[in-house]
Amino acid sequence: MALSGRTVDARRRDCISGRASMNALLGFGVSGPHGARWFAEKKLTRLIAQAIDGGVRDFDTAPFYGDAQLRLGRALRSIGAREILVSTKTGTRRAGLRAVKDFSANAIRADVEGSLKGLGREFLDTLYLHGPAPAEIDAALPVLRALQAEGTVRRIGVCGEGAALDHALASGFDAIMGVFNVIDRRHEGVFSRARARGVQTVAIAPLAQGAFAKQSAPRSASDAWRLARATMRGGARSKSNAAIKASEALSAVESLSPSGAALAFVLQGGLASLALT
């Protein structure tokens, strides 16, 4: 499933410069529910195949997401997908039900080794520090640069929020990843500065954790997971009110559903290079 007449690197340049189509700006986040036992692996493989058939070439995952990373690797191998960009993360791991942070050089190298094996790849297109503080970014930068020099990692980034993204931009990272949608635009400024410098900006939660879905109650385990995650992030009531107001405005957009209009806001607003759904 190669991209006809175009290389992935050329498409990435288009994403950063803003010349790409809407589909080229969409990525697939293989995350929490996709790595859970209640989410059938065959279903995930089918979704990944459908995404690739639809033009999606960017996939993101992390060791923190249960078996999601392993499942993504198996799916890409079984599909025989080519010209695919895969990013993953390091620094945050699960210890039972707890999230444990470790951005030491040894931990990062262990994560990279495990990711390469699990994904079945010779190198990682992008490696993100997963939720670091600014001081942890500084401590991790030497090993990240070493991994780039060794050819194990092509690009380095930071997935986080607030000061961490500002610090990543100031430190010369290749990509930043953070929440950005029509309701939550707290990273508008750093995304704008990053685009001006040619740094890739990756929007997560572009649909605000399903805030614009029509159903009033979760209909599946994955719906319940998204609802729980949105609630855990805090400010659930204010976000719900904001979603209602935004939905009313988005409903006025001709030929698009509120969800479609919300996604178009992220993809066509010029601030996000890529939106992970």
PDB file of C-alpha atoms in Angstrom:
ATOM      1  CA  MET A   1       0.000   0.000   0.000  1.00  0.00           C
ATOM      2  CA  ALA A   2       2.512   2.582  -1.121  1.00  0.00           C
ATOM      3  CA  LEU A   3       1.709   6.219  -1.669  1.00  0.00           C
ATOM      4  CA  SER A   4       1.500   6.614  -5.430  1.00  0.00           C
ATOM      5  CA  GLY A   5       4.232   8.850  -6.779  1.00  0.00           C
ATOM      6  CA  ARG A   6       5.014  10.491  -3.439  1.00  0.00           C
ATOM      7  CA  THR A   7       7.346   9.730  -0.589  1.00  0.00           C
ATOM      8  CA  VAL A   8       6.418   9.935   3.060  1.00  0.00           C
ATOM      9  CA  ASP A   9       9.085  12.595   3.618  1.00  0.00           C
ATOM     10  CA  ALA A  10       7.548  14.766   0.882  1.00  0.00           C
ATOM     11  CA  ARG A  11       4.109  14.372   2.428  1.00  0.00           C
ATOM     12  CA  ARG A  12       5.505  15.268   5.847  1.00  0.00           C
ATOM     13  CA  ARG A  13       6.966  18.484   4.417  1.00  0.00           C
ATOM     14  CA  ASP A  14       3.529  19.283   3.006  1.00  0.00           C
ATOM     15  CA  CYS A  15       1.954  18.662   6.416  1.00  0.00           C
ATOM     16  CA  ILE A  16       4.340  21.056   8.115  1.00  0.00           C
ATOM     17  CA  SER A  17       4.008  23.722   5.423  1.00  0.00           C
ATOM     18  CA  GLY A  18       0.215  23.436   5.353  1.00  0.00           C
ATOM     19  CA  ARG A  19      -0.049  22.258   1.731  1.00  0.00           C
ATOM     20  CA  ALA A  20      -1.451  18.810   2.543  1.00  0.00           C
ATOM     21  CA  SER A  21      -5.059  17.729   2.059  1.00  0.00           C
ATOM     22  CA  MET A  22      -7.396  17.052   4.989  1.00  0.00           C
ATOM     23  CA  ASN A  23      -6.808  13.291   4.780  1.00  0.00           C
ATOM     24  CA  ALA A  24      -3.040  13.749   4.742  1.00  0.00           C
ATOM     25  CA  LEU A  25      -3.336  15.629   8.032  1.00  0.00           C
ATOM     26  CA  LEU A  26      -5.172  12.818   9.800  1.00  0.00           C
ATOM     27  CA  GLY A  27      -3.333  10.321  11.965  1.00  0.00           C
ATOM     28  CA  PHE A  28      -4.450   7.270  13.921  1.00  0.00           C
ATOM     29  CA  GLY A  29      -3.695   7.170  17.635  1.00  0.00           C
ATOM     30  CA  VAL A  30      -3.420   3.532  18.709  1.00  0.00           C
ATOM     31  CA  SER A  31      -3.864   4.197  22.398  1.00  0.00           C
ATOM     32  CA  GLY A  32      -5.646   3.195  25.615  1.00  0.00           C
ATOM     33  CA  PRO A  33      -8.685   1.167  24.542  1.00  0.00           C
ATOM     34  CA  HIS A  34      -6.868  -0.389  21.580  1.00  0.00           C
ATOM     35  CA  GLY A  35      -4.456  -2.112  23.944  1.00  0.00           C
ATOM     36  CA  ALA A  36      -7.112  -3.423  26.314  1.00  0.00           C
ATOM     37  CA  ARG A  37      -8.272  -7.032  26.380  1.00  0.00           C
ATOM     38  CA  TRP A  38     -11.904  -6.020  25.859  1.00  0.00           C
ATOM     39  CA  PHE A  39     -11.011  -4.415  22.497  1.00  0.00           C
ATOM     40  CA  ALA A  40     -10.692  -7.224  19.939  1.00  0.00           C
ATOM     41  CA  GLU A  41      -7.360  -7.233  18.126  1.00  0.00           C
ATOM     42  CA  LYS A  42      -9.045  -8.275  14.870  1.00  0.00           C
ATOM     43  CA  LYS A  43     -11.240  -5.192  15.094  1.00  0.00           C
ATOM     44  CA  LEU A  44      -8.189  -2.967  15.578  1.00  0.00           C
ATOM     45  CA  THR A  45      -6.425  -4.544  12.599  1.00  0.00           C
ATOM     46  CA  ARG A  46      -9.522  -3.939  10.491  1.00  0.00           C
ATOM     47  CA  LEU A  47      -9.683  -0.286  11.596  1.00  0.00           C
ATOM     48  CA  ILE A  48      -5.999   0.234  10.787  1.00  0.00           C
ATOM     49  CA  ALA A  49      -6.462  -1.319   7.338  1.00  0.00           C
ATOM     50  CA  GLN A  50      -9.473   0.916   6.678  1.00  0.00           C
ATOM     51  CA  ALA A  51      -7.515   3.978   7.784  1.00  0.00           C
ATOM     52  CA  ILE A  52      -4.653   3.136   5.427  1.00  0.00           C
ATOM     53  CA  ASP A  53      -7.085   2.545   2.573  1.00  0.00           C
ATOM     54  CA  GLY A  54      -8.510   5.997   3.318  1.00  0.00           C
ATOM     55  CA  GLY A  55      -5.109   7.664   3.027  1.00  0.00           C
ATOM     56  CA  VAL A  56      -3.905   7.747   6.637  1.00  0.00           C
ATOM     57  CA  ARG A  57      -0.156   7.177   6.897  1.00  0.00           C
ATOM     58  CA  ASP A  58       0.686   8.396  10.425  1.00  0.00           C
ATOM     59  CA  PHE A  59       0.234   6.100  13.422  1.00  0.00           C
ATOM     60  CA  ASP A  60       1.082   6.922  17.016  1.00  0.00           C
ATOM     61  CA  THR A  61       1.256   4.689  20.075  1.00  0.00           C
ATOM     62  CA  ALA A  62       3.181   4.201  23.343  1.00  0.00           C
ATOM     63  CA  PRO A  63       4.358   1.458  25.714  1.00  0.00           C
ATOM     64  CA  PHE A  64       2.053   3.030  28.311  1.00  0.00           C
ATOM     65  CA  TYR A  65      -1.031   1.945  26.344  1.00  0.00           C
ATOM     66  CA  GLY A  66      -1.078  -1.719  27.317  1.00  0.00           C
ATOM     67  CA  ASP A  67      -0.704  -3.993  24.284  1.00  0.00           C
ATOM     68  CA  ALA A  68      -1.499  -1.202  21.798  1.00  0.00           C
ATOM     69  CA  GLN A  69       2.075  -0.914  20.524  1.00  0.00           C
ATOM     70  CA  LEU A  70       2.426  -4.662  19.993  1.00  0.00           C
ATOM     71  CA  ARG A  71      -0.953  -4.810  18.274  1.00  0.00           C
ATOM     72  CA  LEU A  72      -0.053  -1.952  15.946  1.00  0.00           C
ATOM     73  CA  GLY A  73       3.137  -3.739  14.941  1.00  0.00           C
ATOM     74  CA  ARG A  74       1.308  -6.989  14.256  1.00  0.00           C
ATOM     75  CA  ALA A  75      -1.403  -5.187  12.289  1.00  0.00           C
ATOM     76  CA  LEU A  76       1.042  -3.343  10.041  1.00  0.00           C
ATOM     77  CA  ARG A  77       2.933  -6.565   9.340  1.00  0.00           C
ATOM     78  CA  SER A  78      -0.221  -8.547   8.568  1.00  0.00           C
ATOM     79  CA  ILE A  79      -1.549  -5.799   6.294  1.00  0.00           C
ATOM     80  CA  GLY A  80       1.798  -5.492   4.534  1.00  0.00           C
ATOM     81  CA  ALA A  81       1.608  -1.712   4.834  1.00  0.00           C
ATOM     82  CA  ARG A  82       4.375   0.371   3.281  1.00  0.00           C
ATOM     83  CA  GLU A  83       5.276   4.064   3.439  1.00  0.00           C
ATOM     84  CA  ILE A  84       3.914   4.313   6.975  1.00  0.00           C
ATOM     85  CA  LEU A  85       5.131   6.741   9.642  1.00  0.00           C
ATOM     86  CA  VAL A  86       5.120   5.378  13.183  1.00  0.00           C
ATOM     87  CA  SER A  87       5.717   7.405  16.322  1.00  0.00           C
ATOM     88  CA  THR A  88       5.858   6.170  19.880  1.00  0.00           C
ATOM     89  CA  LYS A  89       6.745   7.526  23.289  1.00  0.00           C
ATOM     90  CA  THR A  90       9.074   7.014  26.215  1.00  0.00           C
ATOM     91  CA  GLY A  91       9.357   8.004  29.855  1.00  0.00           C
ATOM     92  CA  THR A  92       5.940   7.001  31.205  1.00  0.00           C
ATOM     93  CA  ARG A  93       5.172   3.378  32.016  1.00  0.00           C
ATOM     94  CA  ARG A  94       2.591   1.354  33.878  1.00  0.00           C
ATOM     95  CA  ALA A  95       3.357  -0.332  37.180  1.00  0.00           C
ATOM     96  CA  GLY A  96       0.111  -2.092  37.945  1.00  0.00           C
ATOM     97  CA  LEU A  97      -2.499   0.657  37.953  1.00  0.00           C
ATOM     98  CA  ARG A  98       0.062   3.412  38.516  1.00  0.00           C
ATOM     99  CA  ALA A  99       1.856   5.584  35.986  1.00  0.00           C
ATOM    100  CA  VAL A 100       5.604   5.704  36.641  1.00  0.00           C
ATOM    101  CA  LYS A 101       7.919   8.338  35.157  1.00  0.00           C
ATOM    102  CA  ASP A 102      11.534   7.578  34.265  1.00  0.00           C
ATOM    103  CA  PHE A 103      13.372   9.713  31.715  1.00  0.00           C
ATOM    104  CA  SER A 104      16.842   8.344  32.448  1.00  0.00           C
ATOM    105  CA  ALA A 105      19.086   7.326  29.554  1.00  0.00           C
ATOM    106  CA  ASN A 106      18.867   3.636  30.459  1.00  0.00           C
ATOM    107  CA  ALA A 107      15.071   3.721  30.659  1.00  0.00           C
ATOM    108  CA  ILE A 108      14.753   5.546  27.339  1.00  0.00           C
ATOM    109  CA  ARG A 109      17.074   3.110  25.582  1.00  0.00           C
ATOM    110  CA  ALA A 110      15.145   0.170  27.046  1.00  0.00           C
ATOM    111  CA  ASP A 111      11.884   1.679  25.798  1.00  0.00           C
ATOM    112  CA  VAL A 112      13.311   2.227  22.322  1.00  0.00           C
ATOM    113  CA  GLU A 113      14.618  -1.336  22.140  1.00  0.00           C
ATOM    114  CA  GLY A 114      11.228  -2.678  23.200  1.00  0.00           C
ATOM    115  CA  SER A 115       9.381  -0.439  20.748  1.00  0.00           C
ATOM    116  CA  LEU A 116      11.559  -1.441  17.805  1.00  0.00           C
ATOM    117  CA  LYS A 117      11.001  -5.102  18.614  1.00  0.00           C
ATOM    118  CA  GLY A 118       7.284  -4.745  19.248  1.00  0.00           C
ATOM    119  CA  LEU A 119       6.643  -2.640  16.160  1.00  0.00           C
ATOM    120  CA  GLY A 120       8.944  -4.739  13.984  1.00  0.00           C
ATOM    121  CA  ARG A 121      10.848  -1.724  12.700  1.00  0.00           C
ATOM    122  CA  GLU A 122      14.500  -0.863  12.174  1.00  0.00           C
ATOM    123  CA  PHE A 123      14.026   2.713  13.374  1.00  0.00           C
ATOM    124  CA  LEU A 124      11.376   4.974  14.886  1.00  0.00           C
ATOM    125  CA  ASP A 125      10.121   7.848  12.751  1.00  0.00           C
ATOM    126  CA  THR A 126       9.448   9.994  15.830  1.00  0.00           C
ATOM    127  CA  LEU A 127      10.090   9.364  19.516  1.00  0.00           C
ATOM    128  CA  TYR A 128       8.219  11.570  21.997  1.00  0.00           C
ATOM    129  CA  LEU A 129       9.000  12.129  25.638  1.00  0.00           C
ATOM    130  CA  HIS A 130       5.690  11.245  27.289  1.00  0.00           C
ATOM    131  CA  GLY A 131       4.574  13.909  29.751  1.00  0.00           C
ATOM    132  CA  PRO A 132       7.939  15.291  30.934  1.00  0.00           C
ATOM    133  CA  ALA A 133       8.663  18.341  33.064  1.00  0.00           C
ATOM    134  CA  PRO A 134      11.098  20.913  31.602  1.00  0.00           C
ATOM    135  CA  ALA A 135      13.961  19.594  33.763  1.00  0.00           C
ATOM    136  CA  GLU A 136      13.289  16.053  32.521  1.00  0.00           C
ATOM    137  CA  ILE A 137      13.450  17.314  28.946  1.00  0.00           C
ATOM    138  CA  ASP A 138      16.922  18.730  29.599  1.00  0.00           C
ATOM    139  CA  ALA A 139      18.087  15.490  31.214  1.00  0.00           C
ATOM    140  CA  ALA A 140      16.782  13.330  28.354  1.00  0.00           C
ATOM    141  CA  LEU A 141      18.029  15.437  25.451  1.00  0.00           C
ATOM    142  CA  PRO A 142      21.586  13.986  25.276  1.00  0.00           C
ATOM    143  CA  VAL A 143      20.394  10.381  24.888  1.00  0.00           C
ATOM    144  CA  LEU A 144      17.749  11.447  22.370  1.00  0.00           C
ATOM    145  CA  ARG A 145      20.414  13.170  20.274  1.00  0.00           C
ATOM    146  CA  ALA A 146      22.597  10.067  20.568  1.00  0.00           C
ATOM    147  CA  LEU A 147      19.749   7.861  19.321  1.00  0.00           C
ATOM    148  CA  GLN A 148      19.314  10.188  16.360  1.00  0.00           C
ATOM    149  CA  ALA A 149      23.028  10.038  15.580  1.00  0.00           C
ATOM    150  CA  GLU A 150      22.881   6.235  15.730  1.00  0.00           C
ATOM    151  CA  GLY A 151      19.990   6.193  13.253  1.00  0.00           C
ATOM    152  CA  THR A 152      17.628   4.485  15.686  1.00  0.00           C
ATOM    153  CA  VAL A 153      15.341   7.519  15.920  1.00  0.00           C
ATOM    154  CA  ARG A 154      14.673   9.913  13.058  1.00  0.00           C
ATOM    155  CA  ARG A 155      12.907  12.741  14.898  1.00  0.00           C
ATOM    156  CA  ILE A 156      12.393  13.658  18.542  1.00  0.00           C
ATOM    157  CA  GLY A 157       9.426  15.337  20.166  1.00  0.00           C
ATOM    158  CA  VAL A 158       7.605  16.088  23.390  1.00  0.00           C
ATOM    159  CA  CYS A 159       4.044  15.041  24.175  1.00  0.00           C
ATOM    160  CA  GLY A 160       2.771  17.172  27.021  1.00  0.00           C
ATOM    161  CA  GLU A 161       1.233  20.496  27.872  1.00  0.00           C
ATOM    162  CA  GLY A 162       1.988  24.043  28.895  1.00  0.00           C
ATOM    163  CA  ALA A 163       5.555  24.800  29.918  1.00  0.00           C
ATOM    164  CA  ALA A 164       6.848  21.450  28.641  1.00  0.00           C
ATOM    165  CA  LEU A 165       5.849  22.268  25.054  1.00  0.00           C
ATOM    166  CA  ASP A 166       7.329  25.756  25.290  1.00  0.00           C
ATOM    167  CA  HIS A 167      10.557  24.247  26.613  1.00  0.00           C
ATOM    168  CA  ALA A 168      10.634  21.627  23.856  1.00  0.00           C
ATOM    169  CA  LEU A 169      10.300  24.335  21.227  1.00  0.00           C
ATOM    170  CA  ALA A 170      13.094  26.370  22.808  1.00  0.00           C
ATOM    171  CA  SER A 171      15.294  23.248  23.018  1.00  0.00           C
ATOM    172  CA  GLY A 172      15.175  22.466  19.312  1.00  0.00           C
ATOM    173  CA  PHE A 173      12.862  19.443  19.233  1.00  0.00           C
ATOM    174  CA  ASP A 174      11.427  18.367  15.882  1.00  0.00           C
ATOM    175  CA  ALA A 175       7.816  17.933  17.008  1.00  0.00           C
ATOM    176  CA  ILE A 176       5.419  18.806  19.803  1.00  0.00           C
ATOM    177  CA  MET A 177       2.176  17.027  20.674  1.00  0.00           C
ATOM    178  CA  GLY A 178      -0.607  18.424  22.821  1.00  0.00           C
ATOM    179  CA  VAL A 179      -4.357  18.800  23.257  1.00  0.00           C
ATOM    180  CA  PHE A 180      -5.906  21.138  20.710  1.00  0.00           C
ATOM    181  CA  ASN A 181      -9.550  21.382  19.674  1.00  0.00           C
ATOM    182  CA  VAL A 182     -12.341  23.905  19.244  1.00  0.00           C
ATOM    183  CA  ILE A 183     -13.059  23.855  22.994  1.00  0.00           C
ATOM    184  CA  ASP A 184      -9.518  23.600  24.387  1.00  0.00           C
ATOM    185  CA  ARG A 185      -7.145  25.997  22.630  1.00  0.00           C
ATOM    186  CA  ARG A 186      -4.612  26.484  25.399  1.00  0.00           C
ATOM    187  CA  HIS A 187      -1.747  25.459  23.068  1.00  0.00           C
ATOM    188  CA  GLU A 188      -2.694  27.840  20.279  1.00  0.00           C
ATOM    189  CA  GLY A 189       0.283  30.101  20.970  1.00  0.00           C
ATOM    190  CA  VAL A 190       2.989  27.440  21.117  1.00  0.00           C
ATOM    191  CA  PHE A 191       1.543  25.664  18.071  1.00  0.00           C
ATOM    192  CA  SER A 192       1.657  28.934  16.139  1.00  0.00           C
ATOM    193  CA  ARG A 193       5.287  29.582  17.108  1.00  0.00           C
ATOM    194  CA  ALA A 194       6.216  25.996  16.276  1.00  0.00           C
ATOM    195  CA  ARG A 195       4.671  26.156  12.799  1.00  0.00           C
ATOM    196  CA  ALA A 196       6.582  29.369  12.125  1.00  0.00           C
ATOM    197  CA  ARG A 197       9.818  27.497  12.913  1.00  0.00           C
ATOM    198  CA  GLY A 198       8.963  24.435  10.821  1.00  0.00           C
ATOM    199  CA  VAL A 199       8.365  22.238  13.867  1.00  0.00           C
ATOM    200  CA  GLN A 200       5.652  19.603  13.506  1.00  0.00           C
ATOM    201  CA  THR A 201       2.573  20.242  15.660  1.00  0.00           C
ATOM    202  CA  VAL A 202       0.422  17.241  16.521  1.00  0.00           C
ATOM    203  CA  ALA A 203      -3.058  17.828  17.928  1.00  0.00           C
ATOM    204  CA  ILE A 204      -4.478  15.178  20.232  1.00  0.00           C
ATOM    205  CA  ALA A 205      -8.135  14.986  21.301  1.00  0.00           C
ATOM    206  CA  PRO A 206      -9.189  16.990  18.194  1.00  0.00           C
ATOM    207  CA  LEU A 207     -12.798  15.946  18.862  1.00  0.00           C
ATOM    208  CA  ALA A 208     -12.553  16.790  22.579  1.00  0.00           C
ATOM    209  CA  GLN A 209     -12.899  13.150  23.682  1.00  0.00           C
ATOM    210  CA  GLY A 210     -16.107  12.657  21.727  1.00  0.00           C
ATOM    211  CA  ALA A 211     -17.790  15.806  23.060  1.00  0.00           C
ATOM    212  CA  PHE A 212     -19.601  16.322  19.756  1.00  0.00           C
ATOM    213  CA  ALA A 213     -20.960  12.791  19.399  1.00  0.00           C
ATOM    214  CA  LYS A 214     -24.745  12.632  19.199  1.00  0.00           C
ATOM    215  CA  GLN A 215     -25.325   9.793  21.652  1.00  0.00           C
ATOM    216  CA  SER A 216     -26.092  10.911  25.201  1.00  0.00           C
ATOM    217  CA  ALA A 217     -24.777   7.755  26.863  1.00  0.00           C
ATOM    218  CA  PRO A 218     -21.816   5.473  26.095  1.00  0.00           C
ATOM    219  CA  ARG A 219     -22.778   2.570  23.850  1.00  0.00           C
ATOM    220  CA  SER A 220     -19.555   0.581  24.074  1.00  0.00           C
ATOM    221  CA  ALA A 221     -16.534   0.051  26.303  1.00  0.00           C
ATOM    222  CA  SER A 222     -14.479   2.428  24.151  1.00  0.00           C
ATOM    223  CA  ASP A 223     -17.174   5.130  24.502  1.00  0.00           C
ATOM    224  CA  ALA A 224     -17.065   4.681  28.274  1.00  0.00           C
ATOM    225  CA  TRP A 225     -13.257   4.952  28.231  1.00  0.00           C
ATOM    226  CA  ARG A 226     -13.368   8.257  26.352  1.00  0.00           C
ATOM    227  CA  LEU A 227     -16.016   9.619  28.712  1.00  0.00           C
ATOM    228  CA  ALA A 228     -14.020   8.575  31.776  1.00  0.00           C
ATOM    229  CA  ARG A 229     -10.825  10.094  30.401  1.00  0.00           C
ATOM    230  CA  ALA A 230     -12.523  13.395  29.625  1.00  0.00           C
ATOM    231  CA  THR A 231     -13.967  13.470  33.147  1.00  0.00           C
ATOM    232  CA  MET A 232     -10.627  12.640  34.786  1.00  0.00           C
ATOM    233  CA  ARG A 233      -8.980  15.577  33.038  1.00  0.00           C
ATOM    234  CA  GLY A 234     -11.054  17.880  35.235  1.00  0.00           C
ATOM    235  CA  GLY A 235     -13.507  20.652  34.493  1.00  0.00           C
ATOM    236  CA  ALA A 236     -15.974  18.166  33.039  1.00  0.00           C
ATOM    237  CA  ARG A 237     -19.021  20.378  33.627  1.00  0.00           C
ATOM    238  CA  SER A 238     -17.449  23.504  32.119  1.00  0.00           C
ATOM    239  CA  LYS A 239     -16.213  21.470  29.157  1.00  0.00           C
ATOM    240  CA  SER A 240     -19.676  20.002  28.702  1.00  0.00           C
ATOM    241  CA  ASN A 241     -21.200  23.476  28.645  1.00  0.00           C
ATOM    242  CA  ALA A 242     -18.527  24.623  26.205  1.00  0.00           C
ATOM    243  CA  ALA A 243     -19.224  21.593  24.014  1.00  0.00           C
ATOM    244  CA  ILE A 244     -22.930  22.425  23.924  1.00  0.00           C
ATOM    245  CA  LYS A 245     -22.232  26.003  22.874  1.00  0.00           C
ATOM    246  CA  ALA A 246     -19.633  24.894  20.334  1.00  0.00           C
ATOM    247  CA  SER A 247     -21.980  22.252  18.921  1.00  0.00           C
ATOM    248  CA  GLU A 248     -24.637  24.893  18.362  1.00  0.00           C
ATOM    249  CA  ALA A 249     -22.162  27.006  16.410  1.00  0.00           C
ATOM    250  CA  LEU A 250     -20.717  24.040  14.521  1.00  0.00           C
ATOM    251  CA  SER A 251     -24.191  22.845  13.542  1.00  0.00           C
ATOM    252  CA  ALA A 252     -24.514  25.963  11.426  1.00  0.00           C
ATOM    253  CA  VAL A 253     -21.668  24.806   9.167  1.00  0.00           C
ATOM    254  CA  GLU A 254     -23.255  23.568   5.957  1.00  0.00           C
ATOM    255  CA  SER A 255     -22.613  19.992   4.769  1.00  0.00           C
ATOM    256  CA  LEU A 256     -20.714  19.002   7.930  1.00  0.00           C
ATOM    257  CA  SER A 257     -21.817  17.374  11.168  1.00  0.00           C
ATOM    258  CA  PRO A 258     -20.695  19.058  14.420  1.00  0.00           C
ATOM    259  CA  SER A 259     -17.938  16.424  14.701  1.00  0.00           C
ATOM    260  CA  GLY A 260     -16.871  17.015  11.109  1.00  0.00           C
ATOM    261  CA  ALA A 261     -16.816  20.771  11.584  1.00  0.00           C
ATOM    262  CA  ALA A 262     -14.821  20.401  14.819  1.00  0.00           C
ATOM    263  CA  LEU A 263     -12.250  18.258  13.028  1.00  0.00           C
ATOM    264  CA  ALA A 264     -12.097  20.695  10.118  1.00  0.00           C
ATOM    265  CA  PHE A 265     -11.384  23.478  12.628  1.00  0.00           C
ATOM    266  CA  VAL A 266      -8.245  21.622  13.738  1.00  0.00           C
ATOM    267  CA  LEU A 267      -7.129  20.420  10.313  1.00  0.00           C
ATOM    268  CA  GLN A 268      -7.735  23.584   8.335  1.00  0.00           C
ATOM    269  CA  GLY A 269      -6.897  26.201  10.945  1.00  0.00           C
ATOM    270  CA  GLY A 270      -3.210  26.262  10.023  1.00  0.00           C
ATOM    271  CA  LEU A 271      -1.895  25.457  13.505  1.00  0.00           C
ATOM    272  CA  ALA A 272      -1.828  21.644  13.492  1.00  0.00           C
ATOM    273  CA  SER A 273       0.416  19.674  11.152  1.00  0.00           C
ATOM    274  CA  LEU A 274      -1.343  16.474  12.132  1.00  0.00           C
ATOM    275  CA  ALA A 275      -4.445  15.526  14.127  1.00  0.00           C
ATOM    276  CA  LEU A 276      -4.534  12.167  15.900  1.00  0.00           C
ATOM    277  CA  THR A 277      -7.989  10.634  16.160  1.00  0.00           C
TER     278      THR A 277
END
